[in-house]
Coordinates of C-alpha atoms in Angstrom, one line a residue:
M1 CA -86.8 37.0 63.7
Q2 CA -85.0 41.1 64.5
E3 CA -86.3 42.5 68.4
D4 CA -88.0 45.2 65.9
K5 CA -89.6 43.7 63.4
I6 CA -91.4 41.2 65.8
R7 CA -92.2 44.3 68.4
L8 CA -94.0 45.2 64.5
L9 CA -95.7 42.3 64.1
I10 CA -97.4 42.7 67.7
F11 CA -98.0 47.3 67.4
S12 CA -99.4 46.0 63.9
A13 CA -101.4 43.1 64.7
W14 CA -103.2 45.5 68.4
G15 CA -104.0 48.5 65.4
L16 CA -105.9 45.8 63.6
L17 CA -107.0 44.5 66.4
L18 CA -108.7 48.0 66.5
I19 CA -110.0 48.2 63.3
S20 CA -112.1 44.9 63.7
L21 CA -113.9 45.1 66.9
F22 CA -115.0 48.2 64.4
V23 CA -115.7 46.7 60.0
H24 CA -119.5 47.3 59.6
L25 CA -120.5 47.5 62.9
G26 CA -123.1 49.7 62.9
L27 CA -123.7 47.3 59.8
Q28 CA -127.5 45.7 62.2
P29 CA -130.0 47.1 63.9
L30 CA -130.0 47.4 67.9
R31 CA -130.3 43.7 69.3
M32 CA -130.4 41.6 72.6
E33 CA -130.2 44.7 75.7
E34 CA -129.4 47.2 73.1
P35 CA -132.6 48.7 72.1
R36 CA -133.6 49.1 76.0
R37 CA -130.4 51.5 76.5
A38 CA -130.5 53.2 73.5
L39 CA -134.2 54.6 73.9
V40 CA -133.6 54.7 77.7
A41 CA -130.7 57.1 76.2
L42 CA -132.8 59.3 74.1
E43 CA -136.1 59.8 76.4
M44 CA -132.9 61.7 78.5
D45 CA -132.4 63.1 75.7
L46 CA -136.0 63.8 74.6
Q47 CA -137.0 64.7 77.9
E48 CA -133.5 66.9 78.2
N49 CA -133.8 65.2 82.2
W50 CA -130.0 63.8 83.1
I51 CA -130.6 62.5 86.5
V52 CA -134.1 59.7 85.9
P53 CA -134.2 57.1 82.8
T54 CA -137.3 56.3 82.2
I55 CA -139.0 54.3 79.3
Y56 CA -141.9 55.2 77.5
G57 CA -142.1 57.8 79.7
E58 CA -142.1 55.5 82.8
P59 CA -139.3 56.2 85.6
Y60 CA -136.8 52.9 84.7
Y61 CA -135.2 51.8 88.0
N62 CA -133.0 48.6 86.6
K63 CA -130.1 50.5 86.3
P64 CA -128.2 53.8 87.5
P65 CA -127.8 56.6 84.5
V66 CA -124.0 56.5 84.0
W67 CA -123.9 54.3 80.5
N68 CA -126.6 56.7 80.1
W69 CA -124.5 58.9 79.4
M70 CA -122.3 57.8 77.1
I71 CA -124.7 57.1 74.9
F72 CA -125.5 60.4 74.7
A73 CA -121.4 61.5 74.5
A74 CA -121.7 59.0 71.9
S75 CA -124.7 60.6 70.0
K76 CA -123.5 63.6 69.9
I77 CA -119.8 62.9 68.8
F78 CA -121.4 61.3 65.6
G79 CA -124.4 63.1 65.4
S80 CA -127.7 61.4 65.4
Y81 CA -128.4 57.7 68.1
S82 CA -127.1 55.9 65.3
E83 CA -125.8 52.0 66.0
L84 CA -122.0 53.2 65.7
A85 CA -122.8 54.8 68.3
I86 CA -124.6 53.1 70.5
R87 CA -122.0 50.9 71.1
F88 CA -118.5 53.4 70.1
F89 CA -117.6 53.8 73.9
A90 CA -118.4 49.7 74.9
V91 CA -116.6 48.5 72.4
F92 CA -113.8 51.2 73.3
S93 CA -113.7 49.9 76.4
L94 CA -113.3 46.9 75.8
F95 CA -110.0 47.7 73.3
L96 CA -108.9 50.7 77.2
T97 CA -109.2 47.2 78.9
G98 CA -106.7 45.1 76.7
T99 CA -104.8 48.2 76.5
L100 CA -104.6 49.2 81.1
A101 CA -103.8 45.2 81.0
F102 CA -100.9 45.4 79.1
W103 CA -99.7 48.6 80.8
M104 CA -100.5 47.1 83.6
G105 CA -98.4 43.6 81.9
K106 CA -95.3 45.7 81.0
T107 CA -95.0 47.9 84.6
Y108 CA -94.6 44.9 86.7
V109 CA -93.5 42.1 84.8
S110 CA -92.7 42.1 81.3
E111 CA -92.7 44.1 78.1
L112 CA -93.5 40.4 76.1
F113 CA -95.6 40.0 79.2
G114 CA -98.2 43.3 78.7
H115 CA -98.7 42.5 74.7
A116 CA -99.5 39.5 75.4
S117 CA -101.7 39.2 78.3
G118 CA -103.6 42.1 76.4
L119 CA -104.3 40.8 73.1
F120 CA -105.2 37.2 74.7
L121 CA -107.2 39.2 76.6
L122 CA -109.4 40.7 73.6
M123 CA -109.5 37.3 72.0
G124 CA -111.2 35.9 74.4
V125 CA -114.2 34.2 72.5
E126 CA -117.1 36.1 74.3
L127 CA -115.3 39.5 74.5
Y128 CA -114.0 39.0 71.0
F129 CA -116.6 37.2 68.6
V130 CA -119.7 38.3 71.6
A131 CA -120.4 41.3 73.8
S132 CA -117.5 43.8 71.4
Q133 CA -120.6 43.9 69.1
L134 CA -122.9 44.9 71.0
G135 CA -124.2 48.3 72.6
E136 CA -124.4 47.3 76.3
I137 CA -123.1 48.6 80.0
D138 CA -120.8 45.1 80.7
L139 CA -117.7 46.5 78.8
F140 CA -117.7 49.5 80.0
Y141 CA -118.2 48.4 83.6
T142 CA -115.6 45.9 83.3
L143 CA -113.4 48.6 82.1
I144 CA -114.2 50.8 85.3
T145 CA -114.1 47.9 87.4
F146 CA -110.6 46.9 86.5
A147 CA -108.8 50.1 86.4
Q148 CA -110.9 50.4 89.8
F149 CA -108.2 47.0 91.3
C150 CA -105.9 48.0 89.3
S151 CA -105.4 51.6 91.2
M152 CA -105.4 49.5 94.5
F153 CA -102.1 48.2 93.6
H154 CA -100.2 50.7 91.2
F155 CA -100.1 53.3 94.5
F156 CA -99.5 50.5 97.6
Q157 CA -96.6 49.7 94.7
R158 CA -96.5 53.4 95.0
R159 CA -96.9 53.9 98.7
N160 CA -100.0 56.6 98.7
F161 CA -102.6 55.2 100.2
F162 CA -104.7 58.4 99.3
L163 CA -104.3 58.1 95.8
L164 CA -105.3 54.3 96.3
F165 CA -108.1 54.9 98.8
A166 CA -109.7 58.5 96.9
C167 CA -109.4 56.1 93.6
S168 CA -110.5 53.1 93.9
Y169 CA -113.6 55.0 95.5
V170 CA -114.2 57.3 93.0
L171 CA -114.5 54.4 90.5
T172 CA -116.3 52.4 93.5
A173 CA -119.7 54.8 93.0
V174 CA -118.8 55.7 89.2
G175 CA -119.5 51.5 88.5
L176 CA -122.2 51.7 92.0
L177 CA -123.5 54.5 89.3
T178 CA -123.5 52.1 85.9
K179 CA -124.5 48.8 86.9
G180 CA -125.7 49.2 91.1
L181 CA -124.4 47.0 93.5
P182 CA -122.0 44.6 92.2
S183 CA -118.7 47.0 92.8
L184 CA -118.8 47.9 96.4
L185 CA -118.8 44.0 96.3
F186 CA -116.0 44.4 94.6
Q187 CA -113.9 47.0 96.4
G188 CA -115.0 45.6 100.0
I189 CA -113.6 41.8 99.0
S190 CA -111.1 43.3 97.1
L191 CA -110.0 45.5 100.2
L192 CA -109.8 43.9 102.8
V193 CA -108.4 40.9 100.8
F194 CA -105.9 42.8 99.3
F195 CA -104.5 44.8 102.6
I196 CA -104.6 41.2 104.7
Y197 CA -102.8 38.9 102.6
T198 CA -100.0 42.0 101.9
R199 CA -100.1 41.5 106.5
E200 CA -101.2 46.2 106.9
W201 CA -104.9 45.6 107.6
K202 CA -104.6 48.1 109.9
R203 CA -104.0 50.4 106.4
L204 CA -108.8 49.7 106.7
F205 CA -109.0 52.4 109.2
S206 CA -106.5 54.9 108.8
F207 CA -107.7 58.8 107.3
P208 CA -106.8 58.0 103.6
H209 CA -109.3 54.8 104.1
L210 CA -112.1 57.9 105.6
V211 CA -111.7 60.1 102.5
G212 CA -111.7 57.6 99.9
I213 CA -115.1 56.5 101.1
A214 CA -116.1 60.3 101.4
F215 CA -115.3 60.4 98.4
L216 CA -118.2 57.7 97.6
F217 CA -121.1 58.8 100.3
L218 CA -120.4 63.0 98.2
L219 CA -121.1 61.3 94.9
V220 CA -123.6 58.9 95.5
S221 CA -125.6 60.3 97.8
G222 CA -125.7 63.8 95.1
Y223 CA -127.4 62.2 92.7
L224 CA -129.4 60.4 94.9
T225 CA -130.2 63.8 96.6
Y226 CA -130.4 65.3 92.8
Y227 CA -133.1 61.8 91.3
S228 CA -135.2 63.2 94.2
S229 CA -135.7 66.1 93.2
F230 CA -137.5 65.2 90.6
N231 CA -138.7 61.6 91.3
S232 CA -139.1 59.0 94.9
T233 CA -135.4 56.7 95.4
D234 CA -138.0 54.3 96.8
G235 CA -138.3 52.2 93.9
F236 CA -135.3 52.9 92.8
L237 CA -132.9 51.8 95.9
D238 CA -135.3 48.7 96.4
R239 CA -135.2 47.8 92.3
I240 CA -131.5 48.2 93.0
W241 CA -130.8 45.7 95.7
T242 CA -133.3 42.9 94.2
E243 CA -132.1 42.7 91.4
S244 CA -128.1 42.0 93.0
R245 CA -130.5 40.0 95.7
D246 CA -132.4 38.0 92.8
R247 CA -129.6 35.9 92.0
T248 CA -127.9 34.5 95.6
L249 CA -129.2 31.3 96.8
L250 CA -131.6 31.8 98.9
V251 CA -134.1 33.0 95.7
K252 CA -132.9 30.5 93.4
G253 CA -132.7 27.7 95.5
Y254 CA -129.6 24.5 95.7
E255 CA -131.1 22.3 92.5
A256 CA -130.0 26.0 90.6
F257 CA -126.8 26.3 92.8
I258 CA -125.5 22.9 92.0
I259 CA -125.7 23.0 88.7
H260 CA -124.7 26.3 88.5
F261 CA -121.6 25.6 91.0
F262 CA -120.8 22.6 88.0
R263 CA -121.1 25.1 85.0
F264 CA -120.3 28.5 86.4
P265 CA -115.6 27.4 85.9
V266 CA -116.5 25.4 82.8
E267 CA -118.3 28.4 81.2
T268 CA -115.9 30.9 82.5
L269 CA -113.0 29.1 80.8
G270 CA -114.7 28.5 78.2
S271 CA -115.7 32.2 77.9
I272 CA -111.6 33.0 76.8
L273 CA -110.0 31.6 75.1
P274 CA -107.8 30.3 73.4
A275 CA -105.9 32.1 76.8
S276 CA -106.8 28.6 78.8
L277 CA -105.9 26.4 77.2
L278 CA -102.9 27.6 78.6
I279 CA -104.3 25.9 82.3
P280 CA -101.8 22.8 81.7
F281 CA -99.0 24.7 82.4
I282 CA -100.6 25.5 86.3
I283 CA -101.1 22.5 87.2
R284 CA -97.7 21.9 88.8
P285 CA -97.1 21.1 92.4
D286 CA -95.6 24.4 93.1
F287 CA -98.4 26.3 92.0
G288 CA -98.4 28.0 94.9
K289 CA -94.6 29.2 95.2
K290 CA -94.1 30.2 91.9
V291 CA -97.4 32.7 91.6
K292 CA -95.5 34.5 94.8
E293 CA -92.1 35.4 92.6
N294 CA -94.0 38.1 91.2
P295 CA -95.8 40.3 93.6
F296 CA -98.0 41.5 90.6
I297 CA -99.2 38.3 89.4
F298 CA -100.2 37.0 92.9
F299 CA -102.1 40.3 93.7
C300 CA -103.8 39.2 90.0
G301 CA -104.5 35.1 91.7
V302 CA -105.5 36.7 95.0
L303 CA -108.1 39.4 93.3
F304 CA -109.7 37.1 90.8
L305 CA -110.3 34.2 93.7
A306 CA -111.0 35.9 96.9
N307 CA -113.7 38.1 94.0
A308 CA -114.9 35.6 91.9
L309 CA -115.8 32.5 94.6
V310 CA -118.6 34.7 95.0
Y311 CA -120.4 34.6 92.0
W312 CA -119.0 31.0 91.5
I313 CA -122.0 30.4 94.0
S314 CA -124.7 32.4 93.1
P315 CA -126.7 30.7 90.6
G316 CA -128.3 33.6 88.9
T317 CA -124.6 34.5 87.9
R318 CA -123.7 35.3 84.0
Q319 CA -121.0 35.5 83.0
R320 CA -119.9 38.9 81.1
Y321 CA -121.3 39.6 85.4
V322 CA -117.1 37.7 85.6
Y323 CA -115.8 39.8 82.6
P324 CA -114.3 42.0 85.2
L325 CA -112.5 39.9 86.4
Y326 CA -111.2 38.2 83.4
P327 CA -107.6 39.7 82.4
F328 CA -106.6 38.5 86.5
L329 CA -106.8 34.7 85.5
V330 CA -105.9 35.2 82.1
G331 CA -102.5 36.9 84.0
V332 CA -101.8 34.1 85.2
L333 CA -102.3 32.3 82.5
V334 CA -99.8 33.9 80.1
Y335 CA -97.1 34.8 82.6
F336 CA -97.0 30.9 83.5
A337 CA -97.0 30.0 80.3
M338 CA -94.1 32.4 79.3
E339 CA -92.0 32.5 82.3
H340 CA -92.5 28.6 83.0
G341 CA -93.6 26.6 80.4
D342 CA -89.5 25.5 79.2
E343 CA -90.1 24.2 82.7
L344 CA -92.8 21.1 81.1
P345 CA -91.8 21.0 77.8
Q346 CA -94.4 18.1 77.5
T347 CA -96.6 20.1 77.7
G348 CA -95.9 22.8 76.4
K349 CA -95.6 20.1 72.3
V350 CA -99.1 18.8 73.0
I351 CA -100.2 23.4 73.5
N352 CA -98.2 23.7 70.2
I353 CA -99.8 20.9 68.1
I354 CA -103.3 22.2 69.4
L355 CA -102.1 25.9 68.3
G356 CA -100.9 25.0 65.4
I357 CA -104.6 23.3 64.3
I358 CA -106.6 26.0 65.4
V359 CA -104.7 27.9 63.2
A360 CA -104.7 25.8 60.5
I361 CA -108.2 25.6 60.3
V362 CA -109.5 28.8 59.9
P363 CA -107.4 28.9 56.1
L364 CA -109.0 25.4 54.9
A365 CA -112.6 26.8 56.5
S366 CA -112.7 29.5 54.3
L367 CA -113.1 27.6 51.4
G368 CA -116.4 26.6 52.6
L369 CA -117.6 30.7 52.9
P370 CA -119.1 30.1 48.8
F371 CA -121.0 27.1 50.3
I372 CA -123.0 28.3 53.6
P373 CA -126.9 29.1 52.3
E374 CA -127.3 32.2 55.4
L375 CA -124.4 34.2 52.3
S376 CA -125.6 33.4 49.7
V377 CA -126.5 36.8 49.8
L378 CA -122.6 37.7 49.8
E379 CA -121.3 39.0 45.8
Y380 CA -118.3 38.9 47.2
R381 CA -118.4 35.9 49.2
W382 CA -116.0 33.9 46.9
V383 CA -113.4 36.7 47.4
L384 CA -113.4 36.7 51.4
A385 CA -112.6 33.1 50.9
G386 CA -109.8 33.9 48.7
V387 CA -108.0 36.6 50.8
G388 CA -109.4 34.4 54.5
F389 CA -107.5 31.7 52.5
A390 CA -104.4 33.4 51.7
V391 CA -104.0 35.4 54.7
G392 CA -104.7 32.4 56.7
G393 CA -102.3 30.2 54.6
I394 CA -99.1 33.2 55.5
L395 CA -100.2 33.1 59.5
F396 CA -100.3 29.2 59.0
Y397 CA -96.6 28.6 57.8
F398 CA -95.4 31.9 60.3
F399 CA -96.5 29.7 62.0
I400 CA -95.0 26.7 61.6
R401 CA -91.1 28.7 61.0
Q402 CA -90.9 30.9 64.3
P403 CA -92.2 28.5 67.3
A404 CA -90.6 31.2 69.7
F405 CA -93.4 33.6 68.1
R406 CA -96.1 31.3 67.4
W407 CA -99.0 32.7 70.3
L408 CA -98.6 36.2 67.6
S409 CA -99.1 34.3 64.9
L410 CA -102.5 32.9 66.9
V411 CA -103.7 36.5 67.7
W412 CA -103.5 37.5 64.0
V413 CA -105.2 34.2 63.0
L414 CA -108.6 35.8 65.4
V415 CA -108.4 39.2 64.4
L416 CA -108.5 37.6 60.2
V417 CA -111.9 36.2 61.6
R418 CA -113.3 38.2 63.0
F419 CA -112.7 40.2 60.1
I420 CA -114.0 37.2 57.8
Y421 CA -117.1 37.3 60.5
G422 CA -117.9 41.2 60.5
F423 CA -117.9 41.5 56.3
S424 CA -119.8 38.2 56.4
V425 CA -122.0 37.8 59.4
F426 CA -122.5 41.9 60.2
P427 CA -124.6 41.7 56.9
V428 CA -126.6 39.3 56.2
R429 CA -128.5 40.3 60.1
A430 CA -129.3 43.7 57.9
L431 CA -131.1 42.1 55.3
P432 CA -134.5 43.2 54.8
E433 CA -135.6 39.7 56.0
A434 CA -134.0 39.4 58.9
D435 CA -136.2 40.2 62.3
T436 CA -134.4 42.6 63.3
Q437 CA -134.3 44.1 60.2
R438 CA -137.8 43.9 59.6
E439 CA -138.5 45.5 63.5
K440 CA -136.7 47.9 62.5
D441 CA -138.1 49.1 59.0
Y442 CA -141.9 48.8 61.0
A443 CA -140.3 51.8 63.1
I444 CA -139.8 53.1 60.1
Y445 CA -142.8 52.8 58.0
L446 CA -144.9 53.5 61.8
N447 CA -143.8 57.6 61.3
R448 CA -144.1 57.5 57.8
L449 CA -147.7 56.9 58.0
A450 CA -148.3 59.3 60.3
S451 CA -146.4 62.2 58.8
G452 CA -143.9 62.5 61.7
A453 CA -147.6 63.8 64.2
P454 CA -147.2 61.9 67.6
I455 CA -147.3 58.1 68.1
S456 CA -148.4 57.0 71.8
L457 CA -149.0 53.7 73.1
L458 CA -152.3 52.7 74.5
E459 CA -151.9 51.1 78.3
G460 CA -151.2 47.5 79.1
V461 CA -149.1 47.4 74.6
D462 CA -146.1 45.4 75.5
L463 CA -144.2 47.2 72.9
P464 CA -140.6 45.9 72.4
Y465 CA -137.9 48.3 72.8
R466 CA -136.4 48.0 69.7
M467 CA -139.4 49.3 67.8
G468 CA -140.1 51.6 70.2
F469 CA -136.0 53.1 70.4
Y470 CA -136.1 53.0 66.6
L471 CA -139.5 55.3 66.2
S472 CA -139.0 57.4 69.2
R473 CA -136.1 58.4 67.4
E474 CA -137.6 58.5 64.5
M475 CA -140.9 60.8 65.8
D476 CA -137.6 62.6 67.2
D477 CA -139.7 62.9 70.7
V478 CA -140.5 60.6 73.6
L479 CA -142.9 58.0 73.0
R480 CA -145.4 57.8 76.0
Y481 CA -148.7 55.6 77.3
V482 CA -151.9 57.1 76.8
P483 CA -154.0 55.8 79.4
D484 CA -157.5 55.5 77.7
S485 CA -159.0 54.6 74.4
T486 CA -160.4 58.5 74.9
Q487 CA -157.5 60.1 73.4
R488 CA -157.1 61.5 70.2
G489 CA -155.1 60.9 67.9
Y490 CA -152.6 57.9 66.9
V491 CA -152.5 55.4 69.0
I492 CA -150.7 52.1 68.9
A493 CA -152.7 49.1 70.6
Y494 CA -153.7 45.5 70.3
P495 CA -156.4 44.9 67.7
S496 CA -158.3 43.7 70.9
Q497 CA -157.8 46.5 71.9
V498 CA -159.6 48.5 70.0
K499 CA -162.2 46.6 67.9
D500 CA -165.1 48.3 70.2
I501 CA -164.0 51.9 69.9
P502 CA -164.0 54.5 67.6
H503 CA -161.3 54.1 65.0
E504 CA -158.8 54.1 61.6
E505 CA -157.1 51.7 61.6
I506 CA -154.3 52.3 59.6
T507 CA -151.9 49.7 59.4
E508 CA -151.3 46.1 61.5
F509 CA -147.6 44.5 62.4
F510 CA -145.8 42.2 64.1
D511 CA -143.2 42.1 66.3
K512 CA -140.5 39.1 65.7
E513 CA -142.3 37.2 67.9
N514 CA -145.6 37.6 65.6
T515 CA -147.0 39.6 68.1
S516 CA -150.3 41.3 65.7
Y517 CA -150.4 45.2 66.9
V518 CA -152.3 47.9 64.5
L519 CA -151.6 52.3 64.4
V520 CA -155.3 53.2 64.7
E521 CA -156.3 57.0 64.5
L522 CA -158.6 56.9 67.4
R523 CA -161.7 59.4 67.1
P524 CA -162.7 61.3 70.3
T525 CA -166.3 59.9 71.6
P526 CA -169.5 61.6 72.0
S527 CA -169.1 62.1 75.4
S528 CA -165.4 63.8 74.8
T529 CA -167.3 66.0 72.6
T530 CA -169.5 67.3 73.9
Q531 CA -168.1 70.2 76.6

């Protein structure tokens, strides 16, 4: 094929991939950890306090504030705390991470490698089909941390050590104020390993390094000083330390360590599929020699191994903690497949057969969409099936006719799957009978019953954050705890909490776990009226 046509197809894949990330993104109600993040950001906005995160009006110590600021910024861009606004910067951060992987690959290997590594990173099943649905902290943190790593290599190549340390430590500070101590761990391990293997370890004792540390100290201490003017930092610092400590062998024990030790590599490779299908290309006796041929690829391999080892021996690790390392692993795999794949022809044939099966399955599987019971509510399910079959068939034909660009056919097929997913699964999750949608509807209904009057939580009530967020958003006010039943006004409580006090029950409602709550209007007790 002509080079211009291939380039057009590649950039079209990037464009459609970006569009696919936003298809029906704001349709489904908040899920998993999203309501917690959204509620914290909303309360900071309502209280006009951008320093101390709170939940239900009480200090929230689990995470620093930067991600809350991003949600707040998105709410101003979109004009509300909509689901799309809450998810926007997480999803856009994923795309920017892939773009940064492309730029680094293009700059230090080749343009084609940059495209392939960036696209295969974004195509990973964990990132593309799970994390990119959610407005959670991890994809933004991945972008910040990956940029932190890239700044080390990029400015080292240009021998600009002031910018190397300044940029990496500023990004460390942003990461620390986003997710806590892991950023310090990433920075310390990466700098130490990087300067040891480049045999320039004396740079760690240089003035530019001190300047970088000073940037980190000033940014973090500045925030903590300002925080202390509103609230004690003791709980905040203790929780950040506990969050990291609780994932280690010392807390989890040896049994959990053994299970995690064998499960971690399997989960990691599963999460980056289809890139992990390229593993056979690195199983070769001269791997060590070949990986050193390109400084950037060697950098990727060394930093991945050095940082992943910490999580490999930490039983409390979840895959989302390792997202910032995915670009390195994917980069090494793609590099060996593209640069040295011809040296292993039999391996290439087997992988091409596997890829061909994947590409062929998608159009065939599309025909089954109308027969999935959960999708029976979609009036356009037959159209969706027909489009999936037709487009998938074209992509399979391209896969067969263009052997040199079969990886591009796979990218297009996965983009097609994401479009189908967005037009099928997301609408179903927004149906009134869905658990998440029902909790959202309950919250909106409670605000209507109170006619806009403030609603509080009786102390001890563990209201799901999803309900708390939507109710706070509808009230345009913080949903706060009240200490006892002598209060007046609308209160959410467990039925057992108010059975012996004067009140008028407005309605009973349930969360998705079928826990019962009541919205009541408390009446003042005689003792509270005789003043």
